[in-house]
Amino acid sequence: MWSSRIAFIAAATGSAVGLGNIWRFPYITSENGGGAFVLIYLACIALVGLPIMYAEIVIGRRGRMSPINSLRELSTTSNASRNWAFIGVIGIMAGFMILSFYSVVAGWTLHYGFHYFKEWIGVGAPITDPGATFGALLGNAGELTFWHGLFMLMTVGVVGFGVEKGLERAVSVLMPVLMVLLLVLLGYGMNTGHFQEAVGFLFKPDWSQVSGSMFVTALGQAFFTLSLGMCAIMTYGAYLPANVNIPRVGVAVAGADTFVALVAGLAIFPIIIANNIDPGSGGAGLIFTSLPLAFAEMPFGIFYGMLFFVLLSVAAWTSSISLMEPATAYLVESTNLSRKAAALIVAGLSWLLGLASVFSFNLWSEVKIIGRSPMDAIDYVATQIMLPVGGLLIALFAGWVLSSKITREELDEKMPNWAYQAWLWITRVVTPALILVVLGGILNIF
Ligand code: PHE
C-alpha cells in the first residue's frame, strides 16, 4: 500500500509526466498546426481522460490485484462475463509496444545528457549545428541501440530487481527540479521577444486547419500523456488506501500532467520561432534540434543542458516502469517465472521490437508500414488505436458493468452527488461516444 495519498499522487504523476509531455506534445502540436489541436487535446483530457482516470483507479482499488485478475474478479461479482479481463490483455500489448519506442527516445535523451556532460568537463565538442548533430545520432544504429539498451536495463533494474524505494525518494526531489528547469526555460522563452507569437501559435485556433486525423491524434495523446487505456493507472490504483478521495487525486494527477505539457510548449515554441524554425515543421527531433540553440546562448547553458536531459531521462524512467509493470505482473501471476525472469523477458522482447524503431532512421529508412516509418507505425497502432479501444472498454466496464453501488461507494461519498451523476453519465455515454466517433473516423465509417 502507498503510505499515503501523496505517495500515490507521486507515483501516478511519475507515470504520467514523461516524454509524452516534453517530447511528444510539442512535436505533434507542431505537426498539427498549434491552437486548434491544443484545444481539442484539452477537451479530450477533460471529457475522456479524467473520467477514465477515475474509472481505472476505481477498478484498481476495488480489485486490489493485477489488472487482468481485478477485472475478472469484478466481473464475476457483478454477474458479467469474465471476458472483460481481455481489457488487461490489450493493455499489456499496448504497454509493451509503447515501451519499445519509448526506450529508444529515452535513449536519445540519455545520449544528450551524456553529450553535455562531456562538454561540461571539457572533453566534448559543442553542438554548433543541432540539426546536423541530431541527424548524425539518428544515422548511427549502433549508438542508438546502445542507449536504447541502457535505458531498458535501467527499467528492468527497477521493475525486476525492486529498487523502488531508492528511486521513489530520488524522484520526489528530482521531479520538482525538472519543473524548475522548465520554468527557467519558460523565462528564457519569454525574453526571446517571440513569446506572444508562441502563445498565439499554441492557443489561437485556426479552425480551417481542423481535420479528422487531428482528433485521432489529440485523443491518442490524451491517453498517452495520462498513461491511460493500458491499465497502468489501474495497477497503481490497486495500492491506494480505501479512504483516499479518488476524484481529488485524479484531478491532481491530470492537472499536473497538463500543466507540465503546457509549460513545455510555452518554453519551446518561443525558442523555435526566435531561431526562424517553422513552428509547424514538427518531427520527432523537435526538442533535440531546438533546445540546444537555447543552451548554446544561455549563461551556464552547457550545465543547464546536461541537467535538463538527465532529468528528462529520469522522468522517462518513472514512466517506462509503469509501461513495463502490467506485462511483468501478468507473467509472474500466470506462470511460475520469478519476477526477475519475467521482467527480463518483457524487457528483452521489448528491446528487440525497439530495434525496428532504431532502424527507422538508418538501415530501414525506406521501409514503410501503413504509410509510416516502423517507429511511427508502432506508435500509431498502440497510441492511436489500442489505448482508445482499451479506454472505451474501461469506460463501458466502469459505467455499465460495475454495479453502481460500487462506483457510488468509491466516488459518491467523496464528491457532491451531481458530480457523481455527471461522471457516471459522461463515462457511460459521452466518453464512449466520443471515442467511437474518433475511432470510426480512422476506419472511415463516418
Ligand atoms: N504517460 C507517459 C508519458 O507521457 C507515457 C506512458 C503511457 C506511461 C502509457 C505509461 C502508460 O511519457
Short mmCIF file of C-alpha atoms and ligand atoms in Angstrom, two decimals:
data_model
loop_
_atom_site.label_atom_id
_atom_site.label_comp_id
_atom_site.label_asym_id
_atom_site.label_seq_id
_atom_site.Cartn_x
_atom_site.Cartn_y
_atom_site.Cartn_z
CA MET A 1 0.00 0.00 0.00
CA TRP A 2 1.08 3.54 -0.72
CA SER A 3 1.92 5.12 2.57
CA SER A 4 -0.43 7.96 1.78
CA ARG A 5 -2.35 9.95 -0.75
CA ILE A 6 0.81 11.87 -1.60
CA ALA A 7 2.74 8.69 -2.40
CA PHE A 8 0.05 7.62 -4.86
CA ILE A 9 -0.04 11.06 -6.47
CA ALA A 10 3.74 10.97 -6.79
CA ALA A 11 3.77 7.52 -8.41
CA ALA A 12 0.89 8.25 -10.76
CA THR A 13 2.34 11.62 -11.70
CA GLY A 14 5.70 9.92 -12.24
CA SER A 15 3.96 7.60 -14.67
CA ALA A 16 2.05 10.36 -16.41
CA VAL A 17 4.76 13.01 -16.71
CA GLY A 18 7.44 11.94 -19.12
CA LEU A 19 8.40 12.07 -22.76
CA GLY A 20 4.72 12.40 -23.60
CA ASN A 21 4.67 15.91 -22.16
CA ILE A 22 8.08 17.23 -23.08
CA TRP A 23 8.96 15.37 -26.29
CA ARG A 24 5.68 14.16 -27.86
CA PHE A 25 3.31 17.03 -27.02
CA PRO A 26 5.43 19.81 -28.59
CA TYR A 27 6.24 17.87 -31.73
CA ILE A 28 2.74 16.64 -32.56
CA THR A 29 1.32 20.06 -31.67
CA SER A 30 3.77 21.49 -34.17
CA GLU A 31 2.77 18.97 -36.84
CA ASN A 32 -0.90 19.68 -36.25
CA GLY A 33 -0.62 23.44 -36.59
CA GLY A 34 -0.99 24.57 -32.97
CA GLY A 35 -4.06 26.24 -31.46
CA ALA A 36 -6.98 24.17 -32.70
CA PHE A 37 -5.13 20.96 -31.94
CA VAL A 38 -4.25 22.10 -28.41
CA LEU A 39 -7.86 22.96 -27.63
CA ILE A 40 -9.11 19.61 -28.95
CA TYR A 41 -6.42 17.93 -26.86
CA LEU A 42 -7.52 19.80 -23.72
CA ALA A 43 -11.14 18.81 -24.40
CA CYS A 44 -10.03 15.17 -24.70
CA ILE A 45 -8.25 15.41 -21.35
CA ALA A 46 -11.39 16.73 -19.66
CA LEU A 47 -14.10 14.67 -21.35
CA VAL A 48 -12.27 11.41 -21.94
CA GLY A 49 -9.07 11.38 -19.89
CA LEU A 50 -10.34 12.43 -16.47
CA PRO A 51 -13.45 10.18 -16.42
CA ILE A 52 -11.32 7.20 -17.49
CA MET A 53 -8.70 8.04 -14.91
CA TYR A 54 -11.40 7.81 -12.22
CA ALA A 55 -12.64 4.56 -13.75
CA GLU A 56 -9.16 2.99 -13.75
CA ILE A 57 -8.47 3.98 -10.15
CA VAL A 58 -11.86 2.67 -9.00
CA ILE A 59 -11.35 -0.68 -10.77
CA GLY A 60 -7.82 -1.00 -9.41
CA ARG A 61 -8.76 -0.16 -5.84
CA ARG A 62 -11.81 -2.43 -5.84
CA GLY A 63 -9.98 -5.35 -7.43
CA ARG A 64 -6.75 -4.99 -5.47
CA MET A 65 -4.91 -7.29 -7.91
CA SER A 66 -3.13 -7.00 -11.23
CA PRO A 67 -5.44 -5.62 -13.94
CA ILE A 68 -6.46 -8.92 -15.55
CA ASN A 69 -7.33 -10.54 -12.24
CA SER A 70 -9.03 -7.43 -10.86
CA LEU A 71 -11.21 -7.22 -13.96
CA ARG A 72 -12.02 -10.93 -13.78
CA GLU A 73 -12.91 -10.73 -10.11
CA LEU A 74 -15.07 -7.62 -10.51
CA SER A 75 -16.93 -9.04 -13.50
CA THR A 76 -17.69 -12.20 -11.55
CA THR A 77 -19.07 -10.27 -8.57
CA SER A 78 -21.10 -8.14 -10.99
CA ASN A 79 -22.51 -11.27 -12.71
CA ALA A 80 -20.91 -10.28 -16.00
CA SER A 81 -18.75 -12.21 -18.45
CA ARG A 82 -15.21 -12.89 -17.35
CA ASN A 83 -14.10 -11.93 -20.86
CA TRP A 84 -13.91 -8.32 -19.67
CA ALA A 85 -10.47 -9.32 -18.43
CA PHE A 86 -9.43 -9.07 -22.07
CA ILE A 87 -9.06 -5.31 -21.44
CA GLY A 88 -5.98 -6.25 -19.47
CA VAL A 89 -4.59 -8.21 -22.41
CA ILE A 90 -4.97 -5.22 -24.75
CA GLY A 91 -3.29 -3.07 -22.10
CA ILE A 92 -0.34 -5.42 -21.76
CA MET A 93 0.20 -5.46 -25.51
CA ALA A 94 -0.13 -1.68 -25.84
CA GLY A 95 2.29 -1.09 -22.98
CA PHE A 96 4.77 -3.50 -24.48
CA MET A 97 4.64 -1.75 -27.87
CA ILE A 98 4.87 1.76 -26.40
CA LEU A 99 7.80 0.72 -24.22
CA SER A 100 9.70 -0.43 -27.34
CA PHE A 101 9.94 3.01 -28.92
CA TYR A 102 9.72 4.95 -25.66
CA SER A 103 13.02 3.39 -24.67
CA VAL A 104 14.60 4.43 -27.97
CA VAL A 105 13.60 8.07 -27.46
CA ALA A 106 14.65 7.94 -23.81
CA GLY A 107 17.97 6.69 -25.21
CA TRP A 108 18.25 9.93 -27.21
CA THR A 109 17.78 11.95 -24.02
CA LEU A 110 20.43 9.87 -22.22
CA HIS A 111 22.78 10.48 -25.13
CA TYR A 112 22.17 14.24 -24.97
CA GLY A 113 22.69 14.26 -21.21
CA PHE A 114 25.99 12.47 -21.70
CA HIS A 115 26.96 14.79 -24.54
CA TYR A 116 26.50 17.88 -22.38
CA PHE A 117 28.30 16.18 -19.52
CA LYS A 118 31.35 15.61 -21.74
CA GLU A 119 31.19 19.17 -22.93
CA TRP A 120 30.93 20.38 -19.35
CA ILE A 121 34.05 18.52 -18.22
CA GLY A 122 35.79 19.77 -21.33
CA VAL A 123 36.20 16.65 -23.45
CA GLY A 124 33.33 17.08 -25.90
CA ALA A 125 32.76 19.33 -28.89
CA PRO A 126 29.96 21.90 -28.56
CA ILE A 127 26.78 21.49 -30.57
CA THR A 128 27.03 24.16 -33.24
CA ASP A 129 24.51 22.79 -35.71
CA PRO A 130 21.81 20.96 -33.69
CA GLY A 131 20.12 19.60 -36.82
CA ALA A 132 23.36 18.01 -38.01
CA THR A 133 24.17 16.65 -34.54
CA PHE A 134 20.78 15.04 -34.23
CA GLY A 135 20.95 13.69 -37.78
CA ALA A 136 24.34 12.12 -37.06
CA LEU A 137 22.95 10.40 -33.96
CA LEU A 138 19.98 9.00 -35.89
CA GLY A 139 22.27 7.72 -38.61
CA ASN A 140 24.28 5.69 -36.14
CA ALA A 141 22.34 2.48 -35.50
CA GLY A 142 24.98 1.08 -33.13
CA GLU A 143 24.94 4.14 -30.89
CA LEU A 144 21.12 4.26 -30.81
CA THR A 145 20.98 0.56 -29.95
CA PHE A 146 23.41 1.08 -27.08
CA TRP A 147 21.43 3.89 -25.43
CA HIS A 148 18.15 2.08 -26.03
CA GLY A 149 19.64 -0.99 -24.32
CA LEU A 150 21.00 1.02 -21.42
CA PHE A 151 17.64 2.62 -20.78
CA MET A 152 15.89 -0.75 -20.94
CA LEU A 153 18.36 -2.09 -18.37
CA MET A 154 17.62 0.84 -16.07
CA THR A 155 13.92 -0.01 -16.32
CA VAL A 156 14.47 -3.73 -15.62
CA GLY A 157 16.58 -2.73 -12.64
CA VAL A 158 13.54 -1.20 -11.01
CA VAL A 159 10.73 -3.46 -12.22
CA GLY A 160 12.59 -6.75 -11.83
CA PHE A 161 15.02 -6.10 -9.04
CA GLY A 162 12.82 -3.89 -6.90
CA VAL A 163 14.89 -0.81 -6.19
CA GLU A 164 11.69 1.27 -5.99
CA LYS A 165 12.42 2.60 -2.55
CA GLY A 166 15.54 4.47 -3.53
CA LEU A 167 14.04 5.63 -6.78
CA GLU A 168 10.88 6.89 -5.10
CA ARG A 169 12.90 9.07 -2.80
CA ALA A 170 15.18 10.33 -5.57
CA VAL A 171 12.23 11.11 -7.81
CA SER A 172 10.40 13.16 -5.23
CA VAL A 173 13.39 15.50 -5.25
CA LEU A 174 14.31 15.34 -8.93
CA MET A 175 10.90 15.93 -10.50
CA PRO A 176 10.38 19.29 -8.80
CA VAL A 177 13.86 20.25 -10.03
CA LEU A 178 12.87 19.34 -13.60
CA MET A 179 9.81 21.53 -13.15
CA VAL A 180 12.00 24.43 -12.02
CA LEU A 181 14.26 23.93 -15.04
CA LEU A 182 11.24 24.06 -17.34
CA LEU A 183 10.08 27.26 -15.67
CA VAL A 184 13.52 28.82 -16.14
CA LEU A 185 13.41 27.75 -19.78
CA LEU A 186 9.99 29.37 -19.94
CA GLY A 187 11.51 32.56 -18.55
CA TYR A 188 14.19 32.39 -21.23
CA GLY A 189 11.49 31.93 -23.87
CA MET A 190 9.61 34.96 -22.57
CA ASN A 191 12.74 37.00 -23.09
CA THR A 192 13.31 36.00 -26.69
CA GLY A 193 10.81 38.58 -27.84
CA HIS A 194 8.75 35.88 -29.51
CA PHE A 195 6.63 34.80 -26.59
CA GLN A 196 3.46 36.44 -27.90
CA GLU A 197 3.78 34.62 -31.20
CA ALA A 198 4.31 31.33 -29.42
CA VAL A 199 1.22 31.89 -27.28
CA GLY A 200 -0.71 32.71 -30.44
CA PHE A 201 0.55 29.56 -32.14
CA LEU A 202 -0.39 27.39 -29.17
CA PHE A 203 -3.72 28.86 -28.21
CA LYS A 204 -5.22 30.78 -31.13
CA PRO A 205 -7.21 28.17 -33.02
CA ASP A 206 -7.20 28.23 -36.76
CA TRP A 207 -10.34 26.17 -37.28
CA SER A 208 -9.71 25.92 -41.00
CA GLN A 209 -6.88 23.53 -40.16
CA VAL A 210 -9.09 21.06 -38.33
CA SER A 211 -9.17 17.60 -39.82
CA GLY A 212 -10.33 14.17 -38.75
CA SER A 213 -6.80 12.98 -38.17
CA MET A 214 -6.31 15.85 -35.74
CA PHE A 215 -8.99 14.36 -33.47
CA VAL A 216 -7.41 10.94 -33.69
CA THR A 217 -4.01 12.36 -32.77
CA ALA A 218 -5.35 14.53 -29.95
CA LEU A 219 -7.33 11.68 -28.42
CA GLY A 220 -4.32 9.35 -28.61
CA GLN A 221 -2.13 11.99 -26.99
CA ALA A 222 -4.62 12.42 -24.13
CA PHE A 223 -4.39 8.69 -23.40
CA PHE A 224 -0.64 8.55 -23.86
CA THR A 225 0.20 11.51 -21.68
CA LEU A 226 -2.09 10.46 -18.81
CA SER A 227 -0.91 6.81 -19.01
CA LEU A 228 -4.50 5.69 -19.62
CA GLY A 229 -6.12 2.90 -21.59
CA MET A 230 -3.47 0.29 -20.79
CA CYS A 231 -4.18 -0.36 -17.11
CA ALA A 232 -1.07 1.40 -15.80
CA ILE A 233 -3.04 3.71 -13.52
CA MET A 234 -5.29 0.75 -12.66
CA THR A 235 -2.21 -1.13 -11.48
CA TYR A 236 -1.25 1.75 -9.20
CA GLY A 237 -4.85 2.14 -8.02
CA ALA A 238 -4.67 -1.34 -6.51
CA TYR A 239 -2.36 0.03 -3.82
CA LEU A 240 -4.45 3.08 -2.95
CA PRO A 241 -5.79 3.13 0.63
CA ALA A 242 -9.57 2.95 0.84
CA ASN A 243 -10.08 6.32 2.47
CA VAL A 244 -8.31 8.37 -0.21
CA ASN A 245 -10.51 10.68 -2.25
CA ILE A 246 -10.30 9.42 -5.85
CA PRO A 247 -11.85 12.47 -7.55
CA ARG A 248 -9.34 14.72 -5.84
CA VAL A 249 -6.22 12.67 -6.60
CA GLY A 250 -7.41 12.17 -10.21
CA VAL A 251 -7.69 15.90 -10.74
CA ALA A 252 -4.30 16.45 -9.12
CA VAL A 253 -2.55 13.97 -11.44
CA ALA A 254 -4.31 15.09 -14.62
CA GLY A 255 -3.80 18.74 -13.69
CA ALA A 256 -0.09 18.34 -13.00
CA ASP A 257 0.41 16.44 -16.25
CA THR A 258 -1.43 19.03 -18.33
CA PHE A 259 0.44 21.85 -16.62
CA VAL A 260 3.81 20.30 -17.48
CA ALA A 261 2.84 19.81 -21.13
CA LEU A 262 1.63 23.40 -21.50
CA VAL A 263 4.72 24.83 -19.79
CA ALA A 264 6.93 22.69 -22.04
CA GLY A 265 5.09 24.02 -25.09
CA LEU A 266 5.27 27.61 -23.91
CA ALA A 267 9.00 27.22 -23.22
CA ILE A 268 9.92 25.55 -26.51
CA PHE A 269 7.93 27.42 -29.15
CA PRO A 270 9.43 30.89 -28.48
CA ILE A 271 12.88 29.34 -28.99
CA ILE A 272 11.73 27.73 -32.22
CA ILE A 273 10.26 30.95 -33.56
CA ALA A 274 13.21 33.06 -32.42
CA ASN A 275 15.55 30.82 -34.40
CA ASN A 276 13.50 31.11 -37.57
CA ILE A 277 12.42 27.48 -37.45
CA ASP A 278 8.94 26.99 -38.86
CA PRO A 279 6.79 26.21 -35.76
CA GLY A 280 4.80 23.82 -37.94
CA SER A 281 7.84 21.86 -39.08
CA GLY A 282 7.41 19.17 -36.41
CA GLY A 283 9.25 15.90 -36.44
CA ALA A 284 10.25 13.62 -33.59
CA GLY A 285 13.53 15.53 -33.27
CA LEU A 286 11.87 18.85 -32.43
CA ILE A 287 13.14 19.30 -28.87
CA PHE A 288 16.58 17.88 -29.73
CA THR A 289 17.12 20.31 -32.58
CA SER A 290 15.60 23.40 -30.91
CA LEU A 291 16.60 23.32 -27.22
CA PRO A 292 20.37 23.13 -27.91
CA LEU A 293 20.01 26.51 -29.65
CA ALA A 294 18.88 27.97 -26.33
CA PHE A 295 21.50 26.10 -24.29
CA ALA A 296 24.21 27.47 -26.59
CA GLU A 297 23.14 31.02 -25.74
CA MET A 298 22.15 30.91 -22.09
CA PRO A 299 24.58 31.61 -19.27
CA PHE A 300 25.69 28.20 -17.90
CA GLY A 301 23.90 26.69 -20.90
CA ILE A 302 26.10 23.57 -21.04
CA PHE A 303 25.49 22.71 -17.40
CA TYR A 304 21.86 23.56 -17.84
CA GLY A 305 21.52 21.34 -20.91
CA MET A 306 23.13 18.46 -19.05
CA LEU A 307 20.77 18.83 -16.11
CA PHE A 308 17.76 19.14 -18.37
CA PHE A 309 18.39 15.99 -20.40
CA VAL A 310 19.43 13.93 -17.37
CA LEU A 311 16.26 14.90 -15.53
CA LEU A 312 14.15 14.29 -18.61
CA SER A 313 15.66 10.79 -18.71
CA VAL A 314 14.61 10.32 -15.09
CA ALA A 315 11.07 11.44 -15.93
CA ALA A 316 11.04 8.95 -18.80
CA TRP A 317 12.35 6.27 -16.43
CA THR A 318 9.46 6.62 -13.98
CA SER A 319 7.06 6.37 -16.94
CA SER A 320 8.72 3.34 -18.51
CA ILE A 321 8.48 1.48 -15.20
CA SER A 322 4.71 1.76 -15.39
CA LEU A 323 4.78 0.69 -19.05
CA MET A 324 6.63 -2.49 -18.13
CA GLU A 325 4.79 -3.33 -14.91
CA PRO A 326 1.49 -4.77 -16.26
CA ALA A 327 3.15 -7.30 -18.59
CA THR A 328 5.63 -8.31 -15.90
CA ALA A 329 2.95 -8.69 -13.22
CA TYR A 330 0.89 -10.80 -15.59
CA LEU A 331 3.79 -13.17 -16.30
CA VAL A 332 4.53 -13.50 -12.59
CA GLU A 333 0.90 -14.32 -11.77
CA SER A 334 0.19 -16.71 -14.59
CA THR A 335 3.48 -18.63 -14.94
CA ASN A 336 5.96 -19.86 -12.40
CA LEU A 337 8.59 -17.37 -13.53
CA SER A 338 10.29 -15.28 -10.88
CA ARG A 339 9.80 -11.53 -11.01
CA LYS A 340 13.36 -11.01 -12.22
CA ALA A 341 12.98 -13.53 -15.04
CA ALA A 342 9.60 -12.09 -16.06
CA ALA A 343 10.96 -8.55 -16.16
CA LEU A 344 13.99 -9.65 -18.16
CA ILE A 345 11.78 -11.42 -20.71
CA VAL A 346 9.49 -8.42 -21.14
CA ALA A 347 12.45 -6.06 -21.43
CA GLY A 348 14.33 -8.32 -23.81
CA LEU A 349 11.40 -8.71 -26.18
CA SER A 350 10.56 -5.04 -25.98
CA TRP A 351 14.20 -4.15 -26.66
CA LEU A 352 14.09 -6.40 -29.74
CA LEU A 353 10.92 -4.77 -31.03
CA GLY A 354 12.57 -1.42 -30.30
CA LEU A 355 15.21 -2.20 -32.88
CA ALA A 356 12.52 -1.58 -35.51
CA SER A 357 12.34 1.98 -34.19
CA VAL A 358 16.13 2.28 -34.11
CA PHE A 359 16.40 1.15 -37.74
CA SER A 360 13.60 3.51 -38.81
CA PHE A 361 16.21 6.23 -39.01
CA ASN A 362 19.01 4.39 -40.76
CA LEU A 363 19.03 0.82 -42.09
CA TRP A 364 15.30 0.74 -42.72
CA SER A 365 14.74 4.40 -43.57
CA GLU A 366 12.98 3.34 -46.78
CA VAL A 367 10.65 0.84 -45.10
CA LYS A 368 7.03 1.94 -44.81
CA ILE A 369 4.32 0.15 -42.82
CA ILE A 370 0.77 1.50 -43.17
CA GLY A 371 2.37 4.52 -44.86
CA ARG A 372 4.67 5.26 -41.93
CA SER A 373 8.16 4.52 -40.71
CA PRO A 374 8.29 1.41 -38.49
CA MET A 375 8.55 3.58 -35.36
CA ASP A 376 5.61 5.77 -36.32
CA ALA A 377 3.58 2.70 -37.26
CA ILE A 378 4.13 1.09 -33.83
CA ASP A 379 3.36 4.39 -32.12
CA TYR A 380 0.24 4.84 -34.26
CA VAL A 381 -1.25 1.40 -33.65
CA ALA A 382 -0.52 1.41 -29.91
CA THR A 383 -1.30 5.05 -29.07
CA GLN A 384 -3.99 5.96 -31.52
CA ILE A 385 -5.86 2.66 -31.72
CA MET A 386 -5.10 0.34 -28.80
CA LEU A 387 -5.17 2.92 -25.98
CA PRO A 388 -8.53 4.39 -27.10
CA VAL A 389 -10.01 0.89 -27.56
CA GLY A 390 -8.75 -0.04 -24.07
CA GLY A 391 -10.17 3.23 -22.71
CA LEU A 392 -13.53 2.64 -24.41
CA LEU A 393 -13.83 -0.78 -22.80
CA ILE A 394 -12.72 0.54 -19.40
CA ALA A 395 -15.39 3.28 -19.57
CA LEU A 396 -18.10 0.79 -20.56
CA PHE A 397 -16.99 -1.60 -17.82
CA ALA A 398 -16.97 1.06 -15.10
CA GLY A 399 -20.18 2.70 -16.30
CA TRP A 400 -22.40 -0.28 -17.14
CA VAL A 401 -20.91 -3.49 -15.76
CA LEU A 402 -19.65 -2.44 -12.36
CA SER A 403 -22.68 -2.13 -10.13
CA SER A 404 -23.45 1.49 -9.38
CA LYS A 405 -23.38 0.51 -5.72
CA ILE A 406 -19.62 0.03 -6.10
CA THR A 407 -18.89 3.22 -8.03
CA ARG A 408 -21.15 5.12 -5.67
CA GLU A 409 -19.18 3.87 -2.68
CA GLU A 410 -15.89 4.66 -4.34
CA LEU A 411 -16.78 8.08 -5.70
CA ASP A 412 -20.10 9.43 -4.49
CA GLU A 413 -19.17 9.83 -0.85
CA LYS A 414 -16.23 11.92 -1.92
CA MET A 415 -17.94 14.32 -4.27
CA PRO A 416 -21.30 16.11 -4.49
CA ASN A 417 -23.98 13.82 -5.89
CA TRP A 418 -24.44 15.93 -9.02
CA ALA A 419 -20.72 15.50 -9.77
CA TYR A 420 -21.02 11.74 -9.34
CA GLN A 421 -24.04 11.66 -11.66
CA ALA A 422 -22.09 13.75 -14.17
CA TRP A 423 -19.17 11.32 -14.00
CA LEU A 424 -21.49 8.32 -14.37
CA TRP A 425 -23.26 9.60 -17.47
CA ILE A 426 -20.13 11.00 -19.07
CA THR A 427 -18.47 7.62 -18.54
CA ARG A 428 -21.50 5.69 -19.74
CA VAL A 429 -22.37 7.75 -22.78
CA VAL A 430 -20.23 10.77 -23.64
CA THR A 431 -16.76 9.21 -23.38
CA PRO A 432 -17.63 6.01 -25.29
CA ALA A 433 -19.46 8.01 -27.96
CA LEU A 434 -16.52 10.37 -28.46
CA ILE A 435 -14.04 7.50 -28.68
CA LEU A 436 -16.27 5.60 -31.11
CA VAL A 437 -16.70 8.62 -33.36
CA VAL A 438 -12.96 9.25 -33.44
CA LEU A 439 -12.09 5.60 -34.00
CA GLY A 440 -14.85 5.36 -36.57
CA GLY A 441 -13.10 8.20 -38.39
CA ILE A 442 -9.97 6.06 -38.68
CA LEU A 443 -11.97 3.29 -40.31
CA ASN A 444 -13.76 5.85 -42.49
CA ILE A 445 -17.10 4.73 -41.17
CA PHE A 446 -18.41 8.27 -40.83
N1 PHE B 1 2.40 8.95 -19.77
C1 PHE B 1 3.75 8.69 -20.15
C2 PHE B 1 4.35 9.94 -20.79
O1 PHE B 1 3.66 10.90 -21.00
C3 PHE B 1 3.85 7.51 -21.10
C4 PHE B 1 3.05 6.34 -20.65
C5 PHE B 1 1.98 5.89 -21.41
C6 PHE B 1 3.34 5.69 -19.46
C7 PHE B 1 1.20 4.83 -21.01
C8 PHE B 1 2.55 4.63 -19.02
C9 PHE B 1 1.49 4.20 -19.80
O2 PHE B 1 5.50 10.00 -21.09
#
